[in-house]
Amino acid sequence: MKMMVRIGSVFVLLFAFVVQAADTPGAAPDALVKATVDEVLSAIKQTRDKRALHELAEKKVLPHFDFQAMTRLAVGRSWRDASPAQQKALENAFRSLLVSTYTTALSQSAGSNQTVEVKPAQVKADETDVTVKTLVKEPGRQPIAIDYRMSKTPSGWKVYDVVVENLSLVTNYRGSFNSEISRSGIDGLIRTLESKNRQLAEG
């Protein structure tokens, strides 16, 4: 939970990436982040409305994240045992969980004096996997290192993992997912995720 809150508090950087990605196809991943982070940080600081932030996530974030890859990595070995229908249900539920969780955290942290330093990434012409390293700074707090693992797909660069201070998002979820699968199977994990999503929607 602590990791989710910390990622959520700097989820603005994800918005920065995807907003520019939508307008600049083919641009280098680090350039996408660097070109727009200040503008997007400023825009999001002006609202704490969860519905507005959720709509922004739906429109701008989802198309630029590889949720299938993220879900496959989070589920681990059990992914191969899931039917196509179960895989799709897992992907949809995990996507909803991430967006709802981080939209809530973002609405609570909007308006802070965060700045983001984007490290230059050396991306070769034939490279299909890259990590964009960033450092989130806020007065009175220790800087937070956040890395974005991205893969190059036919539709552009997509994020498939977020690493906060060397802790991987997908790895963080894998333990709890595997425990739930051991107790109640893949369908049990799907039910758990869907139940959590309903709770977040009602909150």
PDB file of C-alpha atoms in Angstrom:
ATOM      1  CA  MET A   1       0.000   0.000   0.000  1.00  0.00           C
ATOM      2  CA  LYS A   2       2.833   2.402   0.813  1.00  0.00           C
ATOM      3  CA  MET A   3       4.288   1.864  -2.632  1.00  0.00           C
ATOM      4  CA  MET A   4       0.923   2.528  -4.294  1.00  0.00           C
ATOM      5  CA  VAL A   5       0.565   5.841  -2.473  1.00  0.00           C
ATOM      6  CA  ARG A   6       4.080   6.923  -3.366  1.00  0.00           C
ATOM      7  CA  ILE A   7       3.614   6.083  -7.028  1.00  0.00           C
ATOM      8  CA  GLY A   8       0.245   7.766  -6.977  1.00  0.00           C
ATOM      9  CA  SER A   9       1.716  10.942  -5.550  1.00  0.00           C
ATOM     10  CA  VAL A  10       3.913  11.296  -8.617  1.00  0.00           C
ATOM     11  CA  PHE A  11       1.518   9.822 -11.160  1.00  0.00           C
ATOM     12  CA  VAL A  12       1.571  13.233 -12.800  1.00  0.00           C
ATOM     13  CA  LEU A  13       4.726  12.214 -14.605  1.00  0.00           C
ATOM     14  CA  LEU A  14       2.840   9.425 -16.319  1.00  0.00           C
ATOM     15  CA  PHE A  15       0.327  11.970 -17.569  1.00  0.00           C
ATOM     16  CA  ALA A  16       3.204  14.102 -18.812  1.00  0.00           C
ATOM     17  CA  PHE A  17       4.538  11.216 -20.816  1.00  0.00           C
ATOM     18  CA  VAL A  18       1.326  10.119 -22.414  1.00  0.00           C
ATOM     19  CA  VAL A  19      -0.021  13.571 -23.277  1.00  0.00           C
ATOM     20  CA  GLN A  20       3.066  14.351 -25.296  1.00  0.00           C
ATOM     21  CA  ALA A  21       3.202  10.820 -26.715  1.00  0.00           C
ATOM     22  CA  ALA A  22      -0.222  11.314 -28.239  1.00  0.00           C
ATOM     23  CA  ASP A  23       0.960  14.436 -30.061  1.00  0.00           C
ATOM     24  CA  THR A  24       4.504  13.395 -30.986  1.00  0.00           C
ATOM     25  CA  PRO A  25       4.561   9.883 -32.459  1.00  0.00           C
ATOM     26  CA  GLY A  26       8.042   8.470 -32.899  1.00  0.00           C
ATOM     27  CA  ALA A  27       9.695  10.830 -30.432  1.00  0.00           C
ATOM     28  CA  ALA A  28      12.321   9.476 -28.038  1.00  0.00           C
ATOM     29  CA  PRO A  29      10.810   8.352 -24.722  1.00  0.00           C
ATOM     30  CA  ASP A  30      12.919  10.659 -22.561  1.00  0.00           C
ATOM     31  CA  ALA A  31      12.162  13.591 -24.852  1.00  0.00           C
ATOM     32  CA  LEU A  32       8.450  12.905 -24.488  1.00  0.00           C
ATOM     33  CA  VAL A  33       8.724  13.215 -20.734  1.00  0.00           C
ATOM     34  CA  LYS A  34      11.093  16.168 -20.636  1.00  0.00           C
ATOM     35  CA  ALA A  35       9.174  18.269 -23.169  1.00  0.00           C
ATOM     36  CA  THR A  36       5.911  18.338 -21.238  1.00  0.00           C
ATOM     37  CA  VAL A  37       6.442  17.533 -17.578  1.00  0.00           C
ATOM     38  CA  ASP A  38       6.367  21.130 -16.328  1.00  0.00           C
ATOM     39  CA  GLU A  39       3.278  22.003 -18.346  1.00  0.00           C
ATOM     40  CA  VAL A  40       1.341  18.943 -17.239  1.00  0.00           C
ATOM     41  CA  LEU A  41       2.395  19.270 -13.609  1.00  0.00           C
ATOM     42  CA  SER A  42       1.030  22.799 -13.649  1.00  0.00           C
ATOM     43  CA  ALA A  43      -2.259  21.731 -15.244  1.00  0.00           C
ATOM     44  CA  ILE A  44      -2.937  18.870 -12.829  1.00  0.00           C
ATOM     45  CA  LYS A  45      -2.111  20.981  -9.780  1.00  0.00           C
ATOM     46  CA  GLN A  46      -5.190  23.046 -10.563  1.00  0.00           C
ATOM     47  CA  THR A  47      -7.690  20.270  -9.823  1.00  0.00           C
ATOM     48  CA  ARG A  48      -8.331  17.678  -7.137  1.00  0.00           C
ATOM     49  CA  ASP A  49     -11.537  16.404  -8.688  1.00  0.00           C
ATOM     50  CA  LYS A  50     -11.337  12.607  -8.904  1.00  0.00           C
ATOM     51  CA  ARG A  51     -13.796  12.352 -11.775  1.00  0.00           C
ATOM     52  CA  ALA A  52     -11.860  14.833 -13.898  1.00  0.00           C
ATOM     53  CA  LEU A  53      -8.579  13.086 -13.144  1.00  0.00           C
ATOM     54  CA  HIS A  54     -10.098   9.679 -13.870  1.00  0.00           C
ATOM     55  CA  GLU A  55     -11.414  10.886 -17.219  1.00  0.00           C
ATOM     56  CA  LEU A  56      -7.984  12.260 -18.028  1.00  0.00           C
ATOM     57  CA  ALA A  57      -6.446   8.902 -17.163  1.00  0.00           C
ATOM     58  CA  GLU A  58      -8.945   7.043 -19.346  1.00  0.00           C
ATOM     59  CA  LYS A  59      -8.269   9.278 -22.336  1.00  0.00           C
ATOM     60  CA  LYS A  60      -4.553   9.901 -22.009  1.00  0.00           C
ATOM     61  CA  VAL A  61      -2.985   7.097 -19.950  1.00  0.00           C
ATOM     62  CA  LEU A  62      -4.632   3.849 -20.978  1.00  0.00           C
ATOM     63  CA  PRO A  63      -3.684   3.968 -24.683  1.00  0.00           C
ATOM     64  CA  HIS A  64      -0.003   4.313 -23.796  1.00  0.00           C
ATOM     65  CA  PHE A  65       0.342   1.530 -21.225  1.00  0.00           C
ATOM     66  CA  ASP A  66       0.757  -2.109 -22.114  1.00  0.00           C
ATOM     67  CA  PHE A  67      -1.649  -3.477 -19.528  1.00  0.00           C
ATOM     68  CA  GLN A  68      -1.528  -6.968 -20.975  1.00  0.00           C
ATOM     69  CA  ALA A  69       2.229  -7.109 -20.438  1.00  0.00           C
ATOM     70  CA  MET A  70       1.883  -5.587 -16.966  1.00  0.00           C
ATOM     71  CA  THR A  71      -0.787  -8.115 -15.989  1.00  0.00           C
ATOM     72  CA  ARG A  72       1.177 -11.037 -17.429  1.00  0.00           C
ATOM     73  CA  LEU A  73       4.255 -10.010 -15.445  1.00  0.00           C
ATOM     74  CA  ALA A  74       2.244  -9.442 -12.254  1.00  0.00           C
ATOM     75  CA  VAL A  75       0.437 -12.798 -12.472  1.00  0.00           C
ATOM     76  CA  GLY A  76       3.665 -14.649 -13.299  1.00  0.00           C
ATOM     77  CA  ARG A  77       3.665 -18.356 -14.125  1.00  0.00           C
ATOM     78  CA  SER A  78      -0.061 -18.737 -13.547  1.00  0.00           C
ATOM     79  CA  TRP A  79      -0.709 -16.566 -16.601  1.00  0.00           C
ATOM     80  CA  ARG A  80      -0.016 -19.572 -18.836  1.00  0.00           C
ATOM     81  CA  ASP A  81      -2.659 -21.594 -16.996  1.00  0.00           C
ATOM     82  CA  ALA A  82      -5.358 -18.983 -17.539  1.00  0.00           C
ATOM     83  CA  SER A  83      -7.771 -19.269 -20.444  1.00  0.00           C
ATOM     84  CA  PRO A  84      -7.966 -16.378 -22.948  1.00  0.00           C
ATOM     85  CA  ALA A  85     -11.188 -15.235 -21.254  1.00  0.00           C
ATOM     86  CA  GLN A  86      -9.539 -15.334 -17.822  1.00  0.00           C
ATOM     87  CA  GLN A  87      -6.502 -13.455 -19.124  1.00  0.00           C
ATOM     88  CA  LYS A  88      -8.723 -10.709 -20.505  1.00  0.00           C
ATOM     89  CA  ALA A  89     -10.706 -10.512 -17.266  1.00  0.00           C
ATOM     90  CA  LEU A  90      -7.471 -10.250 -15.282  1.00  0.00           C
ATOM     91  CA  GLU A  91      -6.149  -7.532 -17.565  1.00  0.00           C
ATOM     92  CA  ASN A  92      -9.349  -5.479 -17.326  1.00  0.00           C
ATOM     93  CA  ALA A  93      -9.567  -5.814 -13.552  1.00  0.00           C
ATOM     94  CA  PHE A  94      -5.888  -4.971 -12.996  1.00  0.00           C
ATOM     95  CA  ARG A  95      -6.119  -1.961 -15.302  1.00  0.00           C
ATOM     96  CA  SER A  96      -9.149  -0.652 -13.416  1.00  0.00           C
ATOM     97  CA  LEU A  97      -7.427  -1.210 -10.078  1.00  0.00           C
ATOM     98  CA  LEU A  98      -4.321   0.732 -11.085  1.00  0.00           C
ATOM     99  CA  VAL A  99      -6.198   3.643 -12.608  1.00  0.00           C
ATOM    100  CA  SER A 100      -8.621   3.966  -9.683  1.00  0.00           C
ATOM    101  CA  THR A 101      -5.905   3.645  -7.043  1.00  0.00           C
ATOM    102  CA  TYR A 102      -3.600   6.191  -8.598  1.00  0.00           C
ATOM    103  CA  THR A 103      -6.363   8.608  -9.525  1.00  0.00           C
ATOM    104  CA  THR A 104      -7.343   8.658  -5.851  1.00  0.00           C
ATOM    105  CA  ALA A 105      -3.748   9.205  -4.750  1.00  0.00           C
ATOM    106  CA  LEU A 106      -3.272  11.882  -7.382  1.00  0.00           C
ATOM    107  CA  SER A 107      -6.375  13.777  -6.284  1.00  0.00           C
ATOM    108  CA  GLN A 108      -4.954  13.839  -2.761  1.00  0.00           C
ATOM    109  CA  SER A 109      -1.511  15.045  -3.794  1.00  0.00           C
ATOM    110  CA  ALA A 110      -2.379  17.547  -6.502  1.00  0.00           C
ATOM    111  CA  GLY A 111      -1.153  21.042  -5.766  1.00  0.00           C
ATOM    112  CA  SER A 112       2.187  20.053  -4.249  1.00  0.00           C
ATOM    113  CA  ASN A 113       5.396  21.779  -5.271  1.00  0.00           C
ATOM    114  CA  GLN A 114       6.874  18.781  -7.034  1.00  0.00           C
ATOM    115  CA  THR A 115       9.439  19.078  -9.785  1.00  0.00           C
ATOM    116  CA  VAL A 116      10.729  16.246 -11.943  1.00  0.00           C
ATOM    117  CA  GLU A 117      14.224  15.772 -13.280  1.00  0.00           C
ATOM    118  CA  VAL A 118      14.286  13.519 -16.340  1.00  0.00           C
ATOM    119  CA  LYS A 119      17.582  11.773 -17.008  1.00  0.00           C
ATOM    120  CA  PRO A 120      18.717  11.627 -20.649  1.00  0.00           C
ATOM    121  CA  ALA A 121      18.284   8.134 -22.090  1.00  0.00           C
ATOM    122  CA  GLN A 122      20.654   6.713 -24.676  1.00  0.00           C
ATOM    123  CA  VAL A 123      18.291   4.948 -27.056  1.00  0.00           C
ATOM    124  CA  LYS A 124      19.795   3.180 -30.055  1.00  0.00           C
ATOM    125  CA  ALA A 125      17.945   3.100 -33.352  1.00  0.00           C
ATOM    126  CA  ASP A 126      17.251  -0.634 -33.119  1.00  0.00           C
ATOM    127  CA  GLU A 127      16.501  -0.681 -29.384  1.00  0.00           C
ATOM    128  CA  THR A 128      13.043  -1.877 -28.394  1.00  0.00           C
ATOM    129  CA  ASP A 129      13.295  -1.709 -24.602  1.00  0.00           C
ATOM    130  CA  VAL A 130      14.378   1.297 -22.558  1.00  0.00           C
ATOM    131  CA  THR A 131      14.194   2.650 -19.022  1.00  0.00           C
ATOM    132  CA  VAL A 132      13.583   6.352 -18.516  1.00  0.00           C
ATOM    133  CA  LYS A 133      14.971   7.424 -15.149  1.00  0.00           C
ATOM    134  CA  THR A 134      13.469  10.340 -13.271  1.00  0.00           C
ATOM    135  CA  LEU A 135      13.915  12.027  -9.927  1.00  0.00           C
ATOM    136  CA  VAL A 136      10.884  13.600  -8.247  1.00  0.00           C
ATOM    137  CA  LYS A 137      11.753  16.461  -5.917  1.00  0.00           C
ATOM    138  CA  GLU A 138       9.621  18.275  -3.358  1.00  0.00           C
ATOM    139  CA  PRO A 139      10.732  20.840  -0.770  1.00  0.00           C
ATOM    140  CA  GLY A 140      11.335  19.321   2.632  1.00  0.00           C
ATOM    141  CA  ARG A 141      11.311  15.724   1.378  1.00  0.00           C
ATOM    142  CA  GLN A 142      13.856  13.258   0.104  1.00  0.00           C
ATOM    143  CA  PRO A 143      13.887  12.950  -3.721  1.00  0.00           C
ATOM    144  CA  ILE A 144      12.138   9.861  -5.071  1.00  0.00           C
ATOM    145  CA  ALA A 145      13.713   7.895  -7.918  1.00  0.00           C
ATOM    146  CA  ILE A 146      11.103   6.601 -10.350  1.00  0.00           C
ATOM    147  CA  ASP A 147      11.981   4.617 -13.460  1.00  0.00           C
ATOM    148  CA  TYR A 148       9.648   3.862 -16.353  1.00  0.00           C
ATOM    149  CA  ARG A 149      10.303   0.657 -18.241  1.00  0.00           C
ATOM    150  CA  MET A 150       9.034   0.998 -21.787  1.00  0.00           C
ATOM    151  CA  SER A 151       8.948  -1.199 -24.842  1.00  0.00           C
ATOM    152  CA  LYS A 152       8.674  -0.116 -28.456  1.00  0.00           C
ATOM    153  CA  THR A 153       5.554  -1.468 -30.129  1.00  0.00           C
ATOM    154  CA  PRO A 154       4.047  -0.917 -33.595  1.00  0.00           C
ATOM    155  CA  SER A 155       1.905   1.824 -32.033  1.00  0.00           C
ATOM    156  CA  GLY A 156       4.785   3.539 -30.212  1.00  0.00           C
ATOM    157  CA  TRP A 157       6.534   3.355 -26.857  1.00  0.00           C
ATOM    158  CA  LYS A 158       4.429   1.847 -24.061  1.00  0.00           C
ATOM    159  CA  VAL A 159       5.047   1.618 -20.329  1.00  0.00           C
ATOM    160  CA  TYR A 160       5.005  -1.923 -18.962  1.00  0.00           C
ATOM    161  CA  ASP A 161       6.413  -1.369 -15.474  1.00  0.00           C
ATOM    162  CA  VAL A 162       7.063   1.425 -12.990  1.00  0.00           C
ATOM    163  CA  VAL A 163       9.949   1.131 -10.537  1.00  0.00           C
ATOM    164  CA  VAL A 164       9.917   3.297  -7.412  1.00  0.00           C
ATOM    165  CA  GLU A 165      13.221   3.364  -5.544  1.00  0.00           C
ATOM    166  CA  ASN A 166      14.190  -0.023  -7.016  1.00  0.00           C
ATOM    167  CA  LEU A 167      10.813  -1.600  -6.192  1.00  0.00           C
ATOM    168  CA  SER A 168       8.949  -2.841  -9.264  1.00  0.00           C
ATOM    169  CA  LEU A 169       5.205  -2.288  -9.497  1.00  0.00           C
ATOM    170  CA  VAL A 170       4.547  -5.655 -11.148  1.00  0.00           C
ATOM    171  CA  THR A 171       6.814  -7.490  -8.722  1.00  0.00           C
ATOM    172  CA  ASN A 172       5.066  -5.791  -5.816  1.00  0.00           C
ATOM    173  CA  TYR A 173       1.721  -7.152  -6.967  1.00  0.00           C
ATOM    174  CA  ARG A 174       3.015 -10.602  -7.932  1.00  0.00           C
ATOM    175  CA  GLY A 175       3.298 -11.833  -4.348  1.00  0.00           C
ATOM    176  CA  SER A 176      -0.289 -11.015  -3.407  1.00  0.00           C
ATOM    177  CA  PHE A 177      -1.596 -12.292  -6.747  1.00  0.00           C
ATOM    178  CA  ASN A 178       0.188 -15.624  -6.348  1.00  0.00           C
ATOM    179  CA  SER A 179      -1.091 -15.981  -2.782  1.00  0.00           C
ATOM    180  CA  GLU A 180      -4.670 -15.413  -3.924  1.00  0.00           C
ATOM    181  CA  ILE A 181      -4.294 -17.874  -6.807  1.00  0.00           C
ATOM    182  CA  SER A 182      -2.936 -20.491  -4.391  1.00  0.00           C
ATOM    183  CA  ARG A 183      -5.988 -20.025  -2.151  1.00  0.00           C
ATOM    184  CA  SER A 184      -8.810 -19.734  -4.674  1.00  0.00           C
ATOM    185  CA  GLY A 185      -7.433 -20.118  -8.190  1.00  0.00           C
ATOM    186  CA  ILE A 186      -7.391 -17.683 -11.094  1.00  0.00           C
ATOM    187  CA  ASP A 187     -11.139 -17.058 -10.838  1.00  0.00           C
ATOM    188  CA  GLY A 188     -10.638 -16.220  -7.176  1.00  0.00           C
ATOM    189  CA  LEU A 189      -8.060 -13.564  -8.079  1.00  0.00           C
ATOM    190  CA  ILE A 190     -10.431 -12.109 -10.664  1.00  0.00           C
ATOM    191  CA  ARG A 191     -13.220 -11.910  -8.063  1.00  0.00           C
ATOM    192  CA  THR A 192     -10.881 -10.271  -5.558  1.00  0.00           C
ATOM    193  CA  LEU A 193      -9.755  -7.621  -8.031  1.00  0.00           C
ATOM    194  CA  GLU A 194     -13.296  -6.907  -9.180  1.00  0.00           C
ATOM    195  CA  SER A 195     -14.453  -6.607  -5.565  1.00  0.00           C
ATOM    196  CA  LYS A 196     -11.664  -4.133  -4.822  1.00  0.00           C
ATOM    197  CA  ASN A 197     -12.618  -2.117  -7.893  1.00  0.00           C
ATOM    198  CA  ARG A 198     -16.226  -1.915  -6.725  1.00  0.00           C
ATOM    199  CA  GLN A 199     -15.044  -0.670  -3.322  1.00  0.00           C
ATOM    200  CA  LEU A 200     -12.890   2.015  -4.951  1.00  0.00           C
ATOM    201  CA  ALA A 201     -15.756   3.064  -7.203  1.00  0.00           C
ATOM    202  CA  GLU A 202     -18.042   3.492  -4.204  1.00  0.00           C
ATOM    203  CA  GLY A 203     -15.447   5.331  -2.145  1.00  0.00           C
TER     204      GLY A 203
END
